[in-house]
Short mmCIF file of C-alpha atoms in Angstrom, two decimals:
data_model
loop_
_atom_site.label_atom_id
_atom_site.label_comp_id
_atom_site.label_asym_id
_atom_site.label_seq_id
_atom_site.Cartn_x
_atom_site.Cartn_y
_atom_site.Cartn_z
CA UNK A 1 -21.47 -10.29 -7.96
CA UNK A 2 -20.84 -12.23 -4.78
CA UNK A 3 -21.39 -10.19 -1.16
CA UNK A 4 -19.43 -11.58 1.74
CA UNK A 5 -19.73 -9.58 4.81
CA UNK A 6 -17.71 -9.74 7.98
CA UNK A 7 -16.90 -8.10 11.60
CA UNK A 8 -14.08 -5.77 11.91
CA UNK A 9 -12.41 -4.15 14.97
CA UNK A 10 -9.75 -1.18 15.39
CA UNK A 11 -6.55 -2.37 13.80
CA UNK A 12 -7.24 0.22 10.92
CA UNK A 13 -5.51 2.72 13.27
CA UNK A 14 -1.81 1.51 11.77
CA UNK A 15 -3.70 3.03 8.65
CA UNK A 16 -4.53 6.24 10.02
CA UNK A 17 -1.64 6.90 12.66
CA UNK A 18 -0.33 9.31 10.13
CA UNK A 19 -3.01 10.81 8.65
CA UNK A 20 -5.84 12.82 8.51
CA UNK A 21 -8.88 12.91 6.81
CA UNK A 22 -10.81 16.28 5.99
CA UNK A 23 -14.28 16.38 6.85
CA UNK A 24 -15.14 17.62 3.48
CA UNK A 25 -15.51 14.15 2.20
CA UNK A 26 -18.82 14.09 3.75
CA UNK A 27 -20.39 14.85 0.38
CA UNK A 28 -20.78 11.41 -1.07
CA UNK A 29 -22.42 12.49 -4.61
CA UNK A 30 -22.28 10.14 -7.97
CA UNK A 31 -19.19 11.72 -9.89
CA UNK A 32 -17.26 13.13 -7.49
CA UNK A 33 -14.82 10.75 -7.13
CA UNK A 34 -13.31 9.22 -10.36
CA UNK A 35 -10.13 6.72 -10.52
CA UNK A 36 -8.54 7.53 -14.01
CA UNK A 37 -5.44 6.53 -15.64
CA UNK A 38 -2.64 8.33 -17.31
CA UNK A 39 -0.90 6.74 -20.55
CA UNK A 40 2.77 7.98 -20.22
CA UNK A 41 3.27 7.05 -24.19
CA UNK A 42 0.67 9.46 -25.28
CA UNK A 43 0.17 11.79 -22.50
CA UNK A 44 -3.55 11.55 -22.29
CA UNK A 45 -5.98 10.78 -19.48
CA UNK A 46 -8.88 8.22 -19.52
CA UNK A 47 -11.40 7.27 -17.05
CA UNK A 48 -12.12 3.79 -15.55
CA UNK A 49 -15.13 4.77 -13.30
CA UNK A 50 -16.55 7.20 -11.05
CA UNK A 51 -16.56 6.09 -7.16
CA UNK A 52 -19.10 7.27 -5.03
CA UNK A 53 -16.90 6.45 -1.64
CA UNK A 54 -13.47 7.60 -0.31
CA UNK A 55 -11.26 5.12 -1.87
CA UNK A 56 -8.47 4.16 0.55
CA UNK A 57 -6.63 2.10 -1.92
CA UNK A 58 -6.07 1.86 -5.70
CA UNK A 59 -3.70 -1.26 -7.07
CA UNK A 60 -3.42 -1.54 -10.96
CA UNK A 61 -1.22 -3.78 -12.67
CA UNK A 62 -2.62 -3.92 -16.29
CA UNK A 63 -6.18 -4.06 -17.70
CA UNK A 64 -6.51 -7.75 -16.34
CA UNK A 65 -5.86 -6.99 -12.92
CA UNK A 66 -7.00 -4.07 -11.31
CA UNK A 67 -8.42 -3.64 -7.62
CA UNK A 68 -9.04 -0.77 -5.22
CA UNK A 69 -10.46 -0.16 -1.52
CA UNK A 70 -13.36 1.97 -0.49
CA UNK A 71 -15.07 3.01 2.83
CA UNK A 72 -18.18 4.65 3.51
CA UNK A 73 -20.71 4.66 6.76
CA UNK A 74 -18.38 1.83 8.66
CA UNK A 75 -18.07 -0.35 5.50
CA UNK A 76 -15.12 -1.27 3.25
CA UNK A 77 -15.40 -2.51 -0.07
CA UNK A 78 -12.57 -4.18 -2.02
CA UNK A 79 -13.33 -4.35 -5.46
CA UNK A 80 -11.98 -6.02 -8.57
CA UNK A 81 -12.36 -5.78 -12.41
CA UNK A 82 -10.61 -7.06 -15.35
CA UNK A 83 -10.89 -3.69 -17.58
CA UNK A 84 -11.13 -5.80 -21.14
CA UNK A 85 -14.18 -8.44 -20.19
CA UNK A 86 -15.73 -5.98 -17.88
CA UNK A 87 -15.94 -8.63 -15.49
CA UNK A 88 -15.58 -8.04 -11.60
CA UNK A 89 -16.72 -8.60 -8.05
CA UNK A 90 -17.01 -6.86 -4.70
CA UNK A 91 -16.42 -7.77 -0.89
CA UNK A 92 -17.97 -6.20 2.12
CA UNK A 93 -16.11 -5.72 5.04
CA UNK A 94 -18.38 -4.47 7.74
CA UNK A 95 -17.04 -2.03 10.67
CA UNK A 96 -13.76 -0.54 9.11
CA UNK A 97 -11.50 0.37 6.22
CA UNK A 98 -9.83 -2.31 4.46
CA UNK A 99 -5.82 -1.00 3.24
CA UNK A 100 -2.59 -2.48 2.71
CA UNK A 101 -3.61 -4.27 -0.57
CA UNK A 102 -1.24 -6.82 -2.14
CA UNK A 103 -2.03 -7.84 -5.19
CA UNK A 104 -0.30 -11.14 -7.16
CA UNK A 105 -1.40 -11.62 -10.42
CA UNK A 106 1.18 -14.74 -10.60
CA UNK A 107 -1.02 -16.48 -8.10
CA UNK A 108 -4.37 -15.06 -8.67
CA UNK A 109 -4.70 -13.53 -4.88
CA UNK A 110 -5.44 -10.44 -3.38
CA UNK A 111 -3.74 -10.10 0.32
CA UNK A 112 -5.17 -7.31 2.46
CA UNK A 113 -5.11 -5.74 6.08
CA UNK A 114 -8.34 -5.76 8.01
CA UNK A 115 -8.97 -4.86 11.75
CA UNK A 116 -9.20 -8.95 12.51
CA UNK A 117 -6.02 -9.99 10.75
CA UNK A 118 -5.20 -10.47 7.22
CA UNK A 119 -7.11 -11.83 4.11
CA UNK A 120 -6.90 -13.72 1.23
CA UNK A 121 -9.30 -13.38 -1.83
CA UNK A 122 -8.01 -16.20 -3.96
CA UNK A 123 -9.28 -15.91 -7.62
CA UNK A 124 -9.84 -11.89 -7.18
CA UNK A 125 -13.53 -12.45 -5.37
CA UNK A 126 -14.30 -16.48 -5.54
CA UNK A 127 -12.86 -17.05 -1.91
CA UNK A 128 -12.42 -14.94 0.80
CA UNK A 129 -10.27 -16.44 4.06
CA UNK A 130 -8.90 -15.24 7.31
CA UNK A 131 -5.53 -16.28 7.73
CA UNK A 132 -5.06 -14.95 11.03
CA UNK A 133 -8.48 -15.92 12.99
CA UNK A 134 -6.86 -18.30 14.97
CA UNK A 135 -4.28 -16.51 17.03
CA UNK A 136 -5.92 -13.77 18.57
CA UNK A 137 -3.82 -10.40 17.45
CA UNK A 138 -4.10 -7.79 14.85
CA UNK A 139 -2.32 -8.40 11.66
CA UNK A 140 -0.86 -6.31 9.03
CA UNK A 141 1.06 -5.78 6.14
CA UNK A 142 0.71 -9.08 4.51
CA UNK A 143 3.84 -9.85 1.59
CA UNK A 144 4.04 -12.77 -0.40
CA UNK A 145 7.30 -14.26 -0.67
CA UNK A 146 7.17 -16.60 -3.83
CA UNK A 147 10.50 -18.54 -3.10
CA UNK A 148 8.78 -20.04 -0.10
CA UNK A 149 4.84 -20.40 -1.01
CA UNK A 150 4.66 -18.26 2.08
CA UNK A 151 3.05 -15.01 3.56
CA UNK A 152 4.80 -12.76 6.18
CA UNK A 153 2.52 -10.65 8.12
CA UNK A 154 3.39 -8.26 11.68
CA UNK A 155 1.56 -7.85 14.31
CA UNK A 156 1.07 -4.31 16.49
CA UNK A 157 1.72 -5.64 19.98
CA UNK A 158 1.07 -8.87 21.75
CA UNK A 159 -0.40 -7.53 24.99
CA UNK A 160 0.85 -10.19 27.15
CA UNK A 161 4.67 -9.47 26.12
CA UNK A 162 5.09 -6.38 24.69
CA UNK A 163 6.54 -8.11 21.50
CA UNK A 164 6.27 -7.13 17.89
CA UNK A 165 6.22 -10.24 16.08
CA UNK A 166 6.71 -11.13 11.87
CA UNK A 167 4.84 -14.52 11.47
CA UNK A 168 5.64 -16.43 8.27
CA UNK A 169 2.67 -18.68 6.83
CA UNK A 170 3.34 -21.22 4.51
CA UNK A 171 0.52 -21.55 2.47
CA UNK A 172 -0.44 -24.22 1.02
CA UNK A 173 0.59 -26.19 4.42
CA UNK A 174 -0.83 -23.21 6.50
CA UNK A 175 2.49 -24.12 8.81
CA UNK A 176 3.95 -20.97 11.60
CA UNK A 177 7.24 -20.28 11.79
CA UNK A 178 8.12 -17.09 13.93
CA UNK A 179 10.96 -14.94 11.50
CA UNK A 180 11.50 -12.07 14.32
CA UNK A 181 10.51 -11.15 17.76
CA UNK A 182 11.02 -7.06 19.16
CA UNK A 183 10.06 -6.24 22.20
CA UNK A 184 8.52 -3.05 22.82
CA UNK A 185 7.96 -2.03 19.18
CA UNK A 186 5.37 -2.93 15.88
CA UNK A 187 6.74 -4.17 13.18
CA UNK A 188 5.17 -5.27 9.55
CA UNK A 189 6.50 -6.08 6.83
CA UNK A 190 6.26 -4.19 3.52
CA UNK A 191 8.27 -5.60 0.77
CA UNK A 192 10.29 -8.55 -0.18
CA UNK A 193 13.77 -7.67 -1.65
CA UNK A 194 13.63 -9.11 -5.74
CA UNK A 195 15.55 -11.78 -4.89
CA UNK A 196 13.31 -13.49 -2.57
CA UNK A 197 16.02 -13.54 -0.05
CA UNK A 198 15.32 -10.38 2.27
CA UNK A 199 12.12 -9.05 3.90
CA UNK A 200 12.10 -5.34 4.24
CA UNK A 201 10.03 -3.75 7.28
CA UNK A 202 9.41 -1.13 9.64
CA UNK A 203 9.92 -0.94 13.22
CA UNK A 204 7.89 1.75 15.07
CA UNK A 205 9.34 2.62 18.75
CA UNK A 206 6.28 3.99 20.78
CA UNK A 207 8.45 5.47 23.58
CA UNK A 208 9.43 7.64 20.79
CA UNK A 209 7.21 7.24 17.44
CA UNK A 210 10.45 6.80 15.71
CA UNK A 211 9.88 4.89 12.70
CA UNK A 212 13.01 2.90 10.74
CA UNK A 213 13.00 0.72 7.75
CA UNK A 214 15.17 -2.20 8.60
CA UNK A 215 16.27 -5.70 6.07
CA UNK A 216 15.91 -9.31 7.68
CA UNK A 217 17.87 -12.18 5.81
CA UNK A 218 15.62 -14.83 5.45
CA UNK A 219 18.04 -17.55 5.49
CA UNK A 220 20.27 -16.24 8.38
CA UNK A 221 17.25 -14.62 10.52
CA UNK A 222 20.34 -13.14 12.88
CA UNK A 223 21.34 -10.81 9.89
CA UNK A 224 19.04 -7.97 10.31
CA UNK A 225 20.38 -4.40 9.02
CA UNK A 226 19.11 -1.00 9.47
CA UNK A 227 18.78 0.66 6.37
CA UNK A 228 17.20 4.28 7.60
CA UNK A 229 16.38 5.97 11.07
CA UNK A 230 16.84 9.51 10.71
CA UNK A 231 14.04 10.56 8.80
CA UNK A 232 10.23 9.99 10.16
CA UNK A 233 8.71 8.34 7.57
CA UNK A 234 5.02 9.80 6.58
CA UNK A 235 3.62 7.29 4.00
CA UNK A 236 5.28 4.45 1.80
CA UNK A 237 4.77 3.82 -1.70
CA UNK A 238 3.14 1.21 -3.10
CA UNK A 239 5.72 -0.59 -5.31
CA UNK A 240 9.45 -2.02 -5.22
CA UNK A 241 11.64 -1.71 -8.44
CA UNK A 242 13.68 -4.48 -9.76
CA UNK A 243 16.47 -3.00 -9.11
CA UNK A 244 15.27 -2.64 -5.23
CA UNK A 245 14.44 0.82 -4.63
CA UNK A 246 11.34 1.89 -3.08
CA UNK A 247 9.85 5.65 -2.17
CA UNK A 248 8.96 7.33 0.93
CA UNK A 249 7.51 10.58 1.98
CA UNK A 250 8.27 12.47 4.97
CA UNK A 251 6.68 15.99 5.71
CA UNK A 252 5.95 16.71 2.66
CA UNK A 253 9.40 15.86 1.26
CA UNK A 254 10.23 12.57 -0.89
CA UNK A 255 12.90 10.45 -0.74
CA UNK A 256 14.09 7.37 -2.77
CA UNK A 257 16.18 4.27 -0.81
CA UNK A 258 17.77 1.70 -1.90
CA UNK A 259 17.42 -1.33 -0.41
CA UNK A 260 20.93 -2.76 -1.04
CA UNK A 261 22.76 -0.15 -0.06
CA UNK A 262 20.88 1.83 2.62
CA UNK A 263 21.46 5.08 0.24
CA UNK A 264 18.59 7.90 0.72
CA UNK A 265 18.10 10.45 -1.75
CA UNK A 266 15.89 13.27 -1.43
CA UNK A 267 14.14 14.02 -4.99
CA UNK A 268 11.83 16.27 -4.43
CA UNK A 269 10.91 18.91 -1.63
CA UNK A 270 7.42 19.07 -1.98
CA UNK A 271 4.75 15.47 -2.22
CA UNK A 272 2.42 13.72 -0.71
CA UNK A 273 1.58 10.60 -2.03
CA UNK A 274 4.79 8.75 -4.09
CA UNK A 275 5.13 5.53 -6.02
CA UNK A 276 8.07 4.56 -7.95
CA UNK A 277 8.27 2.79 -10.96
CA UNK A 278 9.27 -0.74 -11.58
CA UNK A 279 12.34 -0.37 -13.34
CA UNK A 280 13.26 2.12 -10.48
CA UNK A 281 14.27 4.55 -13.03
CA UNK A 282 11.02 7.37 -12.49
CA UNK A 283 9.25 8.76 -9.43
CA UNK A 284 5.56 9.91 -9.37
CA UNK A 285 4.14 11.59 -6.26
CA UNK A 286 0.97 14.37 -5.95
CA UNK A 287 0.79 18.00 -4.33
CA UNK A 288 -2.72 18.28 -4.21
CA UNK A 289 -4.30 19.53 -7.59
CA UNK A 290 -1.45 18.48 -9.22
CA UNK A 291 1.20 15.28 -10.23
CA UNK A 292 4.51 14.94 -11.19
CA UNK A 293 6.79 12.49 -12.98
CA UNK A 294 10.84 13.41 -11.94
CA UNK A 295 13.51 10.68 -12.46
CA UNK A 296 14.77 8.67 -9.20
CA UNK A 297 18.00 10.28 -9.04
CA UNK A 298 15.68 13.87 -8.79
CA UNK A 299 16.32 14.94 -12.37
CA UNK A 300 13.94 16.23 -14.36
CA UNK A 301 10.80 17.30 -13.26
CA UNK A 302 7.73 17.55 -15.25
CA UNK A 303 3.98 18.28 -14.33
CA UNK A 304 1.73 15.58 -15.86
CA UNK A 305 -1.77 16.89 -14.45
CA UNK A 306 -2.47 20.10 -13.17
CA UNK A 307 -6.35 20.12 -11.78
CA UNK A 308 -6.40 23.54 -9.80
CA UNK A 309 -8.20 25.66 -12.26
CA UNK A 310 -10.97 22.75 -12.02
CA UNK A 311 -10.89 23.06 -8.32
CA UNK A 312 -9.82 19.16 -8.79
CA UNK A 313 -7.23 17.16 -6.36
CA UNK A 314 -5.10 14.20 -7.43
CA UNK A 315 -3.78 11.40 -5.24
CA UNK A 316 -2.85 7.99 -5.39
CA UNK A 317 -0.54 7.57 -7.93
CA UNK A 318 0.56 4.04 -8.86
CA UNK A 319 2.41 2.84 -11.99
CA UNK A 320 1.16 -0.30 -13.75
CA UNK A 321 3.34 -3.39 -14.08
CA UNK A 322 4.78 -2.13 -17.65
CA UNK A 323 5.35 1.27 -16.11
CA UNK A 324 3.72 2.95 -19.62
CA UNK A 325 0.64 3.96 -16.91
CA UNK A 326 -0.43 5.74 -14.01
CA UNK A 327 -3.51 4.72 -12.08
CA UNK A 328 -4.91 8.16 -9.99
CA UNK A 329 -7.58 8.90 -7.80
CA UNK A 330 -9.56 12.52 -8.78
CA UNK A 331 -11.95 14.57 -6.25
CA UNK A 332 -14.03 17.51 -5.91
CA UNK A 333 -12.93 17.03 -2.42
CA UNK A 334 -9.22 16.63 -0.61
CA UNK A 335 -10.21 14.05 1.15
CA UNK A 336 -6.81 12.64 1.07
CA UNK A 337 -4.09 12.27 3.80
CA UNK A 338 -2.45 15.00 5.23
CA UNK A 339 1.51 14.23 5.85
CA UNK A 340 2.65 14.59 9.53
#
C-alpha cells in the first residue's frame, strides 16, 4: 500500500453547500459503518467491508473496479480494491474531504475533486497528479470525454472577473482550451451526453442560489440549451443511462430528466439519495432506514432493504455497470446528508 499525502484548502464547500452532516457521526467505532452490496438477481445482501470513517463517496462498477471516499479528523482517503484478487491501495489527502469521484475503468483512472483542483490516480493508486496546480482556482467536477482524450472540469469563481469558467484538458497533450465563460455564476460539469457530443452541467446563480442543469454542444460551443430551472436541485446521482437520463433529488422529492428532451418526471415523493440505472430503465434512491427500487417512468415501487427495526440507515445507492447490483453504505449513525 502506497501513502501519498497532500495540502488541501476549502473548495470542499461545493460538496457541502447542500448538506448537512449530524453530529452523531462522532462515534468512529470498528463496525459501524459497513459498505455492502445488493444482488438484484437473488435479492440478497453481502458485505464488502466495514469502514471505520464517514464515507463521502462509494463508486462500484464490478468486482474489478471498485473505489470509495472517506474523511475523518481533516483527512480524506480514496481507496481502491479489485474485490476478486483482494488487491488495493489507499491515498491520503490531508486537510479536507475528497468527492466528486469519476471512475473509468476503460482508461484505468480515477478523476476526483479536491480543495486544490482536480486529480488523477492513473492505474487506481500507482500515480497520483494535479491537473489543475498551475492556474491558481478551485476545480471541480472533473468528466472524461473519451471522443477527445480530454477532461472538462469548472471552476467556482475567478475572483478577478466574476466568471465561471469550463476548462477542457486534453490529456495526453495537457493542452487548454476554454469551452464556456459565465459571468457571475459556478458552473461544473457533471456528465457527458453518450454520444460524446454534449457536456451536461450546472449553473448556480448566487444572487439567487438558483441552480439549472443546462447542455453545451461541443462542436458548436454557441449551442447551449437549458434543460431545467424550476426545480432547486438538492443532490445529483451518480450515473447517466445510455439512453441519457440521469436522477435528481430536490427536497426530498426525486425526479428523472432526460437529457435529450429536457422532460422531468417526478417518480417518487419521498428520497434522499438517487442513482439510476444504466439502461435508464430503474431508479434506486434511500429514505433513511430504508431503499427502494421503482421504474424511471415511477411505476412500481418495491422496498429492497428495510433497516429500522435494526436501528440501521442506508445511503448511497449506486448500481454497478451490469445494473444486476447495488453498492450501499450502512450506519449505526445518520450521518448522511440532509436535503435542503
Amino acid at each position: 500500500m502506497r501513502t501519498i499525502n497532500f495540502i488541501l484548502s476549502a473548495a470542499a464547500v461545493l460538496f457541502l453547500m447542500s448538506c448537512e452532516e449530524d453530529p452523531t457521526s462522532a462515534n468512529f467505532s470498528n463496525g459501524l459503518r459497513s459498505i455492502k452490496l445488493y444482488n438484484l438477481n437473488s435479492n440478497s445482501v453481502s458485505k464488502i467491508e466495514d469502514v471505520n470513517n464517514v464515507v463521502y463517496d462509494c463508486v462500484f462498477k464490478d468486482s474489478s473496479n471498485f473505489v470509495y471516499a472517506t474523511f475523518y479528523h481533516a483527512v480524506g482517503e480514496l481507496v481502491a480494491r479489485n474485490l476478486y484478487s483482494h488487491y488495493g491501495g489507499s491515498n491520503y489527502f490531508e486537510g479536507g474531504p475528497i468527492y466528486d469521484i469519476k471512475l473509468y475503468p476503460e482508461i484505468t483512472t480515477i478523476f476526483l475533486t479536491a480543495s486544490d483542483g482536480i486529480y488523477s490516480v492513473n492505474e487506481y493508486d500507482q500515480l497520483v497528479s494535479n491537473l489543475t496546480k498551475n492556474y491558481g482556482a478551485s476545480f471541480a467536477g472533473p468528466v472524461f470525454i473519451s471522443s477527445m482524450n480530454s477532461l472538462t472540469y469548472g471552476n467556482t469563481l475567478i475572483l478577478e472577473t466574476n466568471d465561471g469558467v469550463i476548462i477542457s484538458q486534453n490529456l495526453e497533450s495537457a493542452i487548454i482550451d476554454t469551452l464556456l465563460i459565465v459571468r457571475g455564476k459556478m458552473v461544473i460539469p457533471i456528465f457527458s451526453t453518450a454520444d460524446g457530443t454534449h457536456l451536461i452541467y450546472t449553473e448556480t446563480d448566487f444572487s439567487s442560489n438558483d441552480v439549472a442543469i443546462k447542455s453545451l454542444n461541443l462542436f458548436d460551443l454557441q449551442d447551449i440549451k437549458t434543460l431545467t430551472s424550476s426545480i432547486p436541485i438538492s443532490r445529483l446521482g451518480k450515473n447517466r443511462s445510455v439512453n441519457d437520463k440521469i436522477v435528481f433529488t430536490s427536497k426530498g422529492t426525486v425526479y428523472v430528466l432526460e437529457l435529450n428532451t429536457g422532460n422531468i418526471l417526478n417518480v417518487a415523493t419521498s428520497g434522499q439519495f438517487a442513482d439510476i440505472s444504466n439502461d435508464g430503465q430503474k431508479v434506486v434512491f434511500t429514505t433513511g432506514s430504508e431503499m427502494y427500487l421503482i421504474n424511471s417512468d415511477g411505476t412500481n415501487q418495491k422496498k429492497l432493504i428495510s433497516k429500522s427495526a435494526e436501528n440501521k440507515y442506508v445511503f448511497l445507492p449506486s448500481f454497478s455497470s451490469n445494473d444486476e447490483q447495488i453498492v450501499l453504505v450502512e450506519s449505526d449513525y445518520y450521518y448522511g446528508y440532509y436535503s435542503q
